[in-house]
mmCIF file of C-alpha atoms in Angstrom:
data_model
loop_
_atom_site.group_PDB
_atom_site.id
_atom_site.type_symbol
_atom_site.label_atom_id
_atom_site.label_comp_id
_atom_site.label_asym_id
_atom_site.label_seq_id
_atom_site.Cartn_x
_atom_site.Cartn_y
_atom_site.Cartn_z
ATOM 1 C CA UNK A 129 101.758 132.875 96.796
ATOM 2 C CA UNK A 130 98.483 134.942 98.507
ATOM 3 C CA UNK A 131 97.769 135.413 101.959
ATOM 4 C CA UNK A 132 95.219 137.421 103.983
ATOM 5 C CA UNK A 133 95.839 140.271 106.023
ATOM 6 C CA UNK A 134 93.614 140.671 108.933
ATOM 7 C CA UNK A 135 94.062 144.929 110.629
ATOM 8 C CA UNK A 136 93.449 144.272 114.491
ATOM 9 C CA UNK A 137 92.990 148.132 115.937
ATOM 10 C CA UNK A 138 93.634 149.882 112.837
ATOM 11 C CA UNK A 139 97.725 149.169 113.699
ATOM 12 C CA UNK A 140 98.194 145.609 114.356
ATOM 13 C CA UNK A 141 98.096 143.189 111.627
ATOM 14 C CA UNK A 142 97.491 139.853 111.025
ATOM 15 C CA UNK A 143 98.801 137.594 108.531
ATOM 16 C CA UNK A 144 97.055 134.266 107.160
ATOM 17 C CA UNK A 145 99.499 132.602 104.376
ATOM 18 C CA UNK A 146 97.412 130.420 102.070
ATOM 19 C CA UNK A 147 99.742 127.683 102.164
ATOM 20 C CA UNK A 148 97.189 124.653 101.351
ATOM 21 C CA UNK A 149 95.096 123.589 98.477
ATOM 22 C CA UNK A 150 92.201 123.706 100.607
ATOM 23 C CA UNK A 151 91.322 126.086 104.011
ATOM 24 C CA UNK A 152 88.430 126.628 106.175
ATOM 25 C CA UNK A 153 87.129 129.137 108.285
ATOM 26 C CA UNK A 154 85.086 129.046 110.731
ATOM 27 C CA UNK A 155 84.597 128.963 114.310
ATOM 28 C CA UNK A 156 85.414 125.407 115.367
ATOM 29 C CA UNK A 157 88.748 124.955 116.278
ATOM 30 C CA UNK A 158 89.615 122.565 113.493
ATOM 31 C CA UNK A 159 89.554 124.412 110.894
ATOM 32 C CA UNK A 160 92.468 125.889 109.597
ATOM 33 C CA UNK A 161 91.605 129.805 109.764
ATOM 34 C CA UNK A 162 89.972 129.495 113.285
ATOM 35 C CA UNK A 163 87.430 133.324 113.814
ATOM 36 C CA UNK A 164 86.121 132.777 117.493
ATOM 37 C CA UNK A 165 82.951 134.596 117.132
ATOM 38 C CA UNK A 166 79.293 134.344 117.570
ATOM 39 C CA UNK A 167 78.446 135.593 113.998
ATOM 40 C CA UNK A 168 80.842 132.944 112.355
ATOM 41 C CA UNK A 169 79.124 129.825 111.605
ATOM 42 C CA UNK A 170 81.086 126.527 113.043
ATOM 43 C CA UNK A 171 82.220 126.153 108.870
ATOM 44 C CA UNK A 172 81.660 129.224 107.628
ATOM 45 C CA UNK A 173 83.709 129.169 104.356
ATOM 46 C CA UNK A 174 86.600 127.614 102.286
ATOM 47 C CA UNK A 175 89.420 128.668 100.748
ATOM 48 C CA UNK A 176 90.360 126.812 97.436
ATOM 49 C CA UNK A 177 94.049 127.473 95.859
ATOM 50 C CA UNK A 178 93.985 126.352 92.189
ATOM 51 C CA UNK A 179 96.400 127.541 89.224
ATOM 52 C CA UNK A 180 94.073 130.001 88.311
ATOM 53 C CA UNK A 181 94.075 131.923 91.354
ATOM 54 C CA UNK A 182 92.061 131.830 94.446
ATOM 55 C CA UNK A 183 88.622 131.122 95.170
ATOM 56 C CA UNK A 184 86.289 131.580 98.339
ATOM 57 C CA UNK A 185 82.848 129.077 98.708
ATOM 58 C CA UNK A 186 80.450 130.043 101.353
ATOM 59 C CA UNK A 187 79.355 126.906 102.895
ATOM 60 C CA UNK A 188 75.302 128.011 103.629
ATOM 61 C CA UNK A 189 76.596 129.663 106.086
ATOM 62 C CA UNK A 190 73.895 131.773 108.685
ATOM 63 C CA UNK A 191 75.335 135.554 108.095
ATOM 64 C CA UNK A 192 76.770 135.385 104.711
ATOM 65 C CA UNK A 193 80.408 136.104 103.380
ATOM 66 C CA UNK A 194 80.703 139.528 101.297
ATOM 67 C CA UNK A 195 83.444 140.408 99.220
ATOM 68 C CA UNK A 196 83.916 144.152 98.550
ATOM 69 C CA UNK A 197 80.684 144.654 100.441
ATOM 70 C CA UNK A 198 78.705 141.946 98.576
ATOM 71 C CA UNK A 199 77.211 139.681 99.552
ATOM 72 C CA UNK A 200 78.080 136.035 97.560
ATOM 73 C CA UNK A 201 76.925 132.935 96.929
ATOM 74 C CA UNK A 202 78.612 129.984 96.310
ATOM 75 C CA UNK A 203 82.049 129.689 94.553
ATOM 76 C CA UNK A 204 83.879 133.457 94.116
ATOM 77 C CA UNK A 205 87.013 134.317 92.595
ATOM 78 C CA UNK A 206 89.251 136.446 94.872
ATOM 79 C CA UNK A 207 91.424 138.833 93.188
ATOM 80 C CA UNK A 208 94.403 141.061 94.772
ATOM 81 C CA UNK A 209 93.404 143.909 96.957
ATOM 82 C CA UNK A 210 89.835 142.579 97.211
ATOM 83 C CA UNK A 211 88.323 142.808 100.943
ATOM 84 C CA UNK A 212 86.749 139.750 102.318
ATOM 85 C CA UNK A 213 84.311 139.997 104.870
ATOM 86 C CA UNK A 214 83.168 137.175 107.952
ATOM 87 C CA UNK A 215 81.586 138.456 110.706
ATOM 88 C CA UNK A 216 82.966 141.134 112.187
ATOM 89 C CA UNK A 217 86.292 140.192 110.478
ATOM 90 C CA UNK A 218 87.907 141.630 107.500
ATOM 91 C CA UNK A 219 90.541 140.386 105.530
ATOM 92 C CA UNK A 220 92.385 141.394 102.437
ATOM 93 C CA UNK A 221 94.131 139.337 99.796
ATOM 94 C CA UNK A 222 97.601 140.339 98.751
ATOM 95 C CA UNK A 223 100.048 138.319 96.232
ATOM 96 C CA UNK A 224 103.454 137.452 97.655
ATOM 97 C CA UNK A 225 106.956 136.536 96.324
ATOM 98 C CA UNK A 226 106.956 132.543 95.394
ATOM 99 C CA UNK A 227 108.324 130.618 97.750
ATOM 100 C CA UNK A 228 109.507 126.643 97.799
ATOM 101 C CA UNK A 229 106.185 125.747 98.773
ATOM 102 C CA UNK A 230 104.584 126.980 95.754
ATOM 103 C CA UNK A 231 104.902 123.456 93.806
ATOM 104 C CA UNK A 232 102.693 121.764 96.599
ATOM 105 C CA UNK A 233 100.292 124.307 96.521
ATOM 106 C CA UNK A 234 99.728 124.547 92.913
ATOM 107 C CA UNK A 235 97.875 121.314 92.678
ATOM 108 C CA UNK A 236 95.732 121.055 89.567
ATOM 109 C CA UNK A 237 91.932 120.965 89.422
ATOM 110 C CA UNK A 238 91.011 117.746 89.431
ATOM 111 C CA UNK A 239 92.462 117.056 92.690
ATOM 112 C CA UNK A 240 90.045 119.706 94.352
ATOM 113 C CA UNK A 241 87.343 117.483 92.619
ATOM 114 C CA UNK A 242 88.277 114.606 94.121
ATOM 115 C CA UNK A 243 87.866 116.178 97.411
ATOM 116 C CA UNK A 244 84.133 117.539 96.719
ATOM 117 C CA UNK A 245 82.281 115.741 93.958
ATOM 118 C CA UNK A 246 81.240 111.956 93.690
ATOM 119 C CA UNK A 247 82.888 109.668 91.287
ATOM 120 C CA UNK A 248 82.018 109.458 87.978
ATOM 121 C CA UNK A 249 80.810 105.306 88.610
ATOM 122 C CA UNK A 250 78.929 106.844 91.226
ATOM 123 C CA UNK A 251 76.144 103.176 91.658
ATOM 124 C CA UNK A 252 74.258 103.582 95.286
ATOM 125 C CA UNK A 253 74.129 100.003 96.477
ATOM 126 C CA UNK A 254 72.570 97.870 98.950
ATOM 127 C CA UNK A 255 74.999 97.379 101.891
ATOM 128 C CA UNK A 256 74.616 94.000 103.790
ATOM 129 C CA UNK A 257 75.687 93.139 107.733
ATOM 130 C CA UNK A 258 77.872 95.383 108.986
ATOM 131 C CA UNK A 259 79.987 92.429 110.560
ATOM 132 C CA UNK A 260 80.161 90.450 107.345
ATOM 133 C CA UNK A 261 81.484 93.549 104.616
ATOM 134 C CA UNK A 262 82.955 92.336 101.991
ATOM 135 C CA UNK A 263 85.842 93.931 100.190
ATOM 136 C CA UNK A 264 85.180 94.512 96.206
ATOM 137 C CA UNK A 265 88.145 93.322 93.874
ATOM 138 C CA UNK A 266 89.517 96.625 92.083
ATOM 139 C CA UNK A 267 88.542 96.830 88.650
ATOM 140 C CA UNK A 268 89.751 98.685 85.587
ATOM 141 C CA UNK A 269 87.800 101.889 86.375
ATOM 142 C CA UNK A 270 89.770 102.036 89.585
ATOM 143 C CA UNK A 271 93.035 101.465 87.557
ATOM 144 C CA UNK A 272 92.168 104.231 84.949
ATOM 145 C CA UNK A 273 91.540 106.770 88.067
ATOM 146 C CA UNK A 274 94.976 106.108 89.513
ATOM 147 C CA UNK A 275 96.959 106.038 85.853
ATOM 148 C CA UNK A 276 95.199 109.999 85.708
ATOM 149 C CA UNK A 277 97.466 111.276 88.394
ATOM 150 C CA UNK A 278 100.630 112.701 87.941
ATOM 151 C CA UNK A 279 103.448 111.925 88.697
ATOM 152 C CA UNK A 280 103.273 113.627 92.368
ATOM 153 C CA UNK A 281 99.903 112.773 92.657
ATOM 154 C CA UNK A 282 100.242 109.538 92.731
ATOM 155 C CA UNK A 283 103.508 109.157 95.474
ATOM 156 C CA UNK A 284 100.784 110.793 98.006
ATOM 157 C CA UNK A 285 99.161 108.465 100.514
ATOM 158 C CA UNK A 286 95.110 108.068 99.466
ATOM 159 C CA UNK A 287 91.989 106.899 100.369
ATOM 160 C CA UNK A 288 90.141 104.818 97.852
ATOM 161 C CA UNK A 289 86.408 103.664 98.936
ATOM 162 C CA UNK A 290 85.822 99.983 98.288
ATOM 163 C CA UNK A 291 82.548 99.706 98.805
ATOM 164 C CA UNK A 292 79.014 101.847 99.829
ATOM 165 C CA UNK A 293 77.340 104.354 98.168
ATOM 166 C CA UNK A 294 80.548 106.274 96.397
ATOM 167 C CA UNK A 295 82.664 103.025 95.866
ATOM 168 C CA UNK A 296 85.905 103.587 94.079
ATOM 169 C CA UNK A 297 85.732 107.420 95.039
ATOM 170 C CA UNK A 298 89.850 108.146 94.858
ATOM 171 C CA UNK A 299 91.120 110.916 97.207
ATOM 172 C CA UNK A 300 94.745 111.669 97.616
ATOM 173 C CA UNK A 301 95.774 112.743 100.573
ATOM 174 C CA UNK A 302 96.930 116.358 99.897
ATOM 175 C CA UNK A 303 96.531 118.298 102.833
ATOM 176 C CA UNK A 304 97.792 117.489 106.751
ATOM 177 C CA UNK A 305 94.130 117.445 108.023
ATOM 178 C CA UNK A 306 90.581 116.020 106.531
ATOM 179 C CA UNK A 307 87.072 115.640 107.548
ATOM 180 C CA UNK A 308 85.473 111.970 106.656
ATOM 181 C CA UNK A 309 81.349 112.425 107.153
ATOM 182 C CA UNK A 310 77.719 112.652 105.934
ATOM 183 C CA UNK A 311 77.529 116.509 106.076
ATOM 184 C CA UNK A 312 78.647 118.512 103.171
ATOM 185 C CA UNK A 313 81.457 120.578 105.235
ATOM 186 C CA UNK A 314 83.537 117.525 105.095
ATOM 187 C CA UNK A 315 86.561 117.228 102.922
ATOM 188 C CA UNK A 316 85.311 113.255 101.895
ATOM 189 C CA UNK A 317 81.508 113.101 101.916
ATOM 190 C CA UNK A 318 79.707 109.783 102.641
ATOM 191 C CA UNK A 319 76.118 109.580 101.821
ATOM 192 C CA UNK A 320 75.730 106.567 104.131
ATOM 193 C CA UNK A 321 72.688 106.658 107.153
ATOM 194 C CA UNK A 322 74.965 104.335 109.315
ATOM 195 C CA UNK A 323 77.547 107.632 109.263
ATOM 196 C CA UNK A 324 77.664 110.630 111.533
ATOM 197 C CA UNK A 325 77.876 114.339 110.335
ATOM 198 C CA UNK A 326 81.416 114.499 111.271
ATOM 199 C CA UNK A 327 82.420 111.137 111.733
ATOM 200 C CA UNK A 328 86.296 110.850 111.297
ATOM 201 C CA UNK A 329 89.057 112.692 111.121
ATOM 202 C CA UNK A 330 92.486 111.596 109.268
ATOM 203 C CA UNK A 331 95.858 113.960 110.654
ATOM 204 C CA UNK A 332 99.253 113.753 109.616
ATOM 205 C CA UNK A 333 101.396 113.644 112.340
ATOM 206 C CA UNK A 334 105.269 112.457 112.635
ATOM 207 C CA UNK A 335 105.135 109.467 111.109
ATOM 208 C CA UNK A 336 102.536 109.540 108.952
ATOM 209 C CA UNK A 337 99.005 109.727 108.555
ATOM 210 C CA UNK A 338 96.531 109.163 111.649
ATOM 211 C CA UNK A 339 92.297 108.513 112.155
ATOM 212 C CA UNK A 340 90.637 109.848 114.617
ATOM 213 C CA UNK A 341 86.992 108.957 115.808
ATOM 214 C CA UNK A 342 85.359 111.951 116.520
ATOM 215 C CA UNK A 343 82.466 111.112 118.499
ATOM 216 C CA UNK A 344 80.991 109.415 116.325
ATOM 217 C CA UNK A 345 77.487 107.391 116.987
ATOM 218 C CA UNK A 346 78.509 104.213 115.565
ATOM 219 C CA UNK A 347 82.008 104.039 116.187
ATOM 220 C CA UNK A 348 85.037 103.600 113.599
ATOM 221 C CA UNK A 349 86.855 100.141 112.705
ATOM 222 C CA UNK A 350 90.101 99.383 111.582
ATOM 223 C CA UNK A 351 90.912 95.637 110.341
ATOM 224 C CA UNK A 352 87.433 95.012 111.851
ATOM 225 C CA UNK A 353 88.784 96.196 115.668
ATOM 226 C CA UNK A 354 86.908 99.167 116.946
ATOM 227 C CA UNK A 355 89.467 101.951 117.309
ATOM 228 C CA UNK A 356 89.212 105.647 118.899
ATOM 229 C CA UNK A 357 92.755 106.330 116.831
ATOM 230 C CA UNK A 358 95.277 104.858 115.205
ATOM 231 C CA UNK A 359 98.120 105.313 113.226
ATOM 232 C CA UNK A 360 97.321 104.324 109.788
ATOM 233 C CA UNK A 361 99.605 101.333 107.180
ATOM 234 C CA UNK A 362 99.453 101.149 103.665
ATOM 235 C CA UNK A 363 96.379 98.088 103.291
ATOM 236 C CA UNK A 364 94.110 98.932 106.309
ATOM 237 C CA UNK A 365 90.299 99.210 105.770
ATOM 238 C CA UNK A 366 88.796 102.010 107.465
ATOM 239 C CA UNK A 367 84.981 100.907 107.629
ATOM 240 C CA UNK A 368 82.450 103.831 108.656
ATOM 241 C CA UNK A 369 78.795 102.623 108.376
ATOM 242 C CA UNK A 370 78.367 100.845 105.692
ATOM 243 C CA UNK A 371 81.188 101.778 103.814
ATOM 244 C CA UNK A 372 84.680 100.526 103.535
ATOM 245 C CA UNK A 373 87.698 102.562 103.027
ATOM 246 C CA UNK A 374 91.123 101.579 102.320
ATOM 247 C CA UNK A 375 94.425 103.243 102.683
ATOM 248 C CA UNK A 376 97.369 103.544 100.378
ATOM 249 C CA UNK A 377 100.835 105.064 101.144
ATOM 250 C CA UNK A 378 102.957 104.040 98.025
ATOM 251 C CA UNK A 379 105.864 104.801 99.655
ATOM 252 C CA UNK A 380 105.514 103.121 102.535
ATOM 253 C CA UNK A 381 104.810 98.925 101.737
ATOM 254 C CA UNK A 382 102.954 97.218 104.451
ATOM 255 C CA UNK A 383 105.043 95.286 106.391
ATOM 256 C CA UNK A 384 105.476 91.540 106.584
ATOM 257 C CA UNK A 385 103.361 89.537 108.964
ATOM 258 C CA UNK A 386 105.964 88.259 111.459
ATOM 259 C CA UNK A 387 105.381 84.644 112.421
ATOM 260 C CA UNK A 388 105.047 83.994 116.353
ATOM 261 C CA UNK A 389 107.801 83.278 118.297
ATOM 262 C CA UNK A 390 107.855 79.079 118.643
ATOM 263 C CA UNK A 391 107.556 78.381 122.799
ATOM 264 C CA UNK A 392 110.678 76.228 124.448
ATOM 265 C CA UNK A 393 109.902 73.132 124.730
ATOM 266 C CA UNK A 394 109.177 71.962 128.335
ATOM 267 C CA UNK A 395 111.843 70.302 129.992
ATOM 268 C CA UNK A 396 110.922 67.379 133.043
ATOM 269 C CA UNK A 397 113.814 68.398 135.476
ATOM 270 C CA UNK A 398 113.931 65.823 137.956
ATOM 271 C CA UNK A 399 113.448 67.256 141.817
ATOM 272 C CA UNK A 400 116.342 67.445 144.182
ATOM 273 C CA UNK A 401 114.502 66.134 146.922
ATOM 274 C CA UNK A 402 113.303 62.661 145.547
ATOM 275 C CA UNK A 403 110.945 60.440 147.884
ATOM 276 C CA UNK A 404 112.641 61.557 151.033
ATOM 277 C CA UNK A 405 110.570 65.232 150.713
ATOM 278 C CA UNK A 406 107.312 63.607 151.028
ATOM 279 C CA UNK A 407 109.334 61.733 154.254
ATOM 280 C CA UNK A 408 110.158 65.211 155.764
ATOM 281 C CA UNK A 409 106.426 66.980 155.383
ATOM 282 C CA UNK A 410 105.093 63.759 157.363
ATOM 283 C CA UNK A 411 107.797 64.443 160.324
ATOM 284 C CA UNK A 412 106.771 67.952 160.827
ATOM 285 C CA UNK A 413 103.207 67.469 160.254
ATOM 286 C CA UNK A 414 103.601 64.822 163.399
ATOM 287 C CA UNK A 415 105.485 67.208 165.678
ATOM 288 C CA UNK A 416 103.400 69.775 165.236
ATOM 289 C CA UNK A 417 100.240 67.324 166.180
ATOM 290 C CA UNK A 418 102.065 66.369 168.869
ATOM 291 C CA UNK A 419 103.100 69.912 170.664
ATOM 292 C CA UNK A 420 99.464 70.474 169.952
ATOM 293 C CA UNK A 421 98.131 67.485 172.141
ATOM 294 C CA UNK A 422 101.411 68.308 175.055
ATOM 295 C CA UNK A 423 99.578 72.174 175.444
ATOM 296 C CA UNK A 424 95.916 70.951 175.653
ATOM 297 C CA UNK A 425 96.501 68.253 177.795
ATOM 298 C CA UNK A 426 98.959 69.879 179.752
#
């Protein structure tokens, strides 16, 4: 297990444990290593945990990430002891003693491709009205993508993209938060016009997994209902733009449509009054014409 240590005052240190396949840094406040400073860029850099050891990508960022002094570019491997530089912030990576969570974290390589690169298929294609998407049949490609995972891989909840320009992209769900958009910062990239930079964001909360519009320009839909966030079943189709996502849990089967309640049937319950009510409105409606004639004539 790594982590980053962070010397505040030349005494006081911070700790950052790598704990996830994937981490970001930057200075918005959703990514996981937040830096609060006007040298960071909003996603500055990532993180990437693999088997062989960990790895730092700077994301174009405006002032450049240096390791050891040096300035890099692109995809780095970190080794223990080296300084990594963001901003005004330094950090340096140290190993730790394994811990319980080391199995999670040691996710193989072709999970972190899932998360960055285009499928394979990869077949742009022209989308039709929005209101009228239709949902492509899986096919054996699909299957042969989902037979690749292991074991573990394959109990996580995922995202597989039924339609639009990177149809039958496969992403499990390995990490508690992810970034759905056109821009390349995001976690699942969607080269789609009808999608926003940052359009979505999926969060695991208590209960399972959650989407989140976030701000958005044209809005996310759920089951075709326009949502700002819901929790998320195993079967729902996320559609953003043009394309259509759907979401898996295997271990959570979507439950059974209940059928609605059948209403009681009406009942004709005779009145208690009969014909003599109709008798009794007619005798006060006559009084009170009466003591109304008495006073004005009076």
């Amino acid at each position: 297990m790594y982590a980053l240590i962070k010397t505040v005052d030349d005494r006081a240190k911070i700790r950052y444990p790598i704990t996830r396949i994937l981490q970001r840094l930057g200075r918005d406040p959703s990514c996981e290593i937040f830096l609060d400073d006007e040298n960071v860029s909003r996603v500055h850099a990532e993180l990437t945990q693999t088997e062989e050891g960990v790895f730092i990508n700077d994301l174009a960022s405006t002032n450049g990430t240096f390791v050891n002094g040096n300035r890099i570019h692109g995809l780095f491997q970190l080794t223990v002891g080296d300084h990594l530089q963001i901003g005004p912030h330094d950090f340096m990576l140290v190993a730790e003693e394994p811990s319980r969570l080391q199995a999670t974290i040691a996710m193989n390589d072709e999970v972190i491709r899932h998360l960055r690169l285009p499928s394979a298929d990869f077949k742009p294609e022209i989308a039709g009205d929005v209101e009228q998407t239709t949902v492509a049949a899986p096919d054996a490609g699909l299957k042969t993508k989902i037979d690749a995972l292991s074991e573990a891989e394959r109990s996580l909840p995922r995202l597989v993209v039924e339609n639009g320009p990177k149809r039958h992209c496969l992403l499990p769900l390995v990490q508690p938060e992810l970034e759905i958009g056109r821009s390349p910062e995001c976690h699942l990239v969607l080269p789609d016009n009808q999608v926003s930079a940052h359009h979505a964001k999926i969060i695991k909360r208590k209960g399972g997994y959650f989407i989140y519009d976030n701000r958005s320009l044209n809005g996310i839909f759920v089951n075709n209902a326009k949502v700002r966030g819901v929790p998320l079943q195993t079967g729902d189709l996320i559609r953003l733009g043009d394309t259509t996502i759907r979401y898996e849990d295997p271990t959570k089967p979507r439950p059974a449509k209940q059928a609605p309640a059948e209403k009681p049937a009406t009942q004709n319950i005779p009145s208690t009054y009969g014909p003599w009510r109709w008798v009794a409105i007619g005798g006060i409606t006559l009084l009170a014409l009466t003591v109304v004639l008495y006073w004005i004539w009076a």
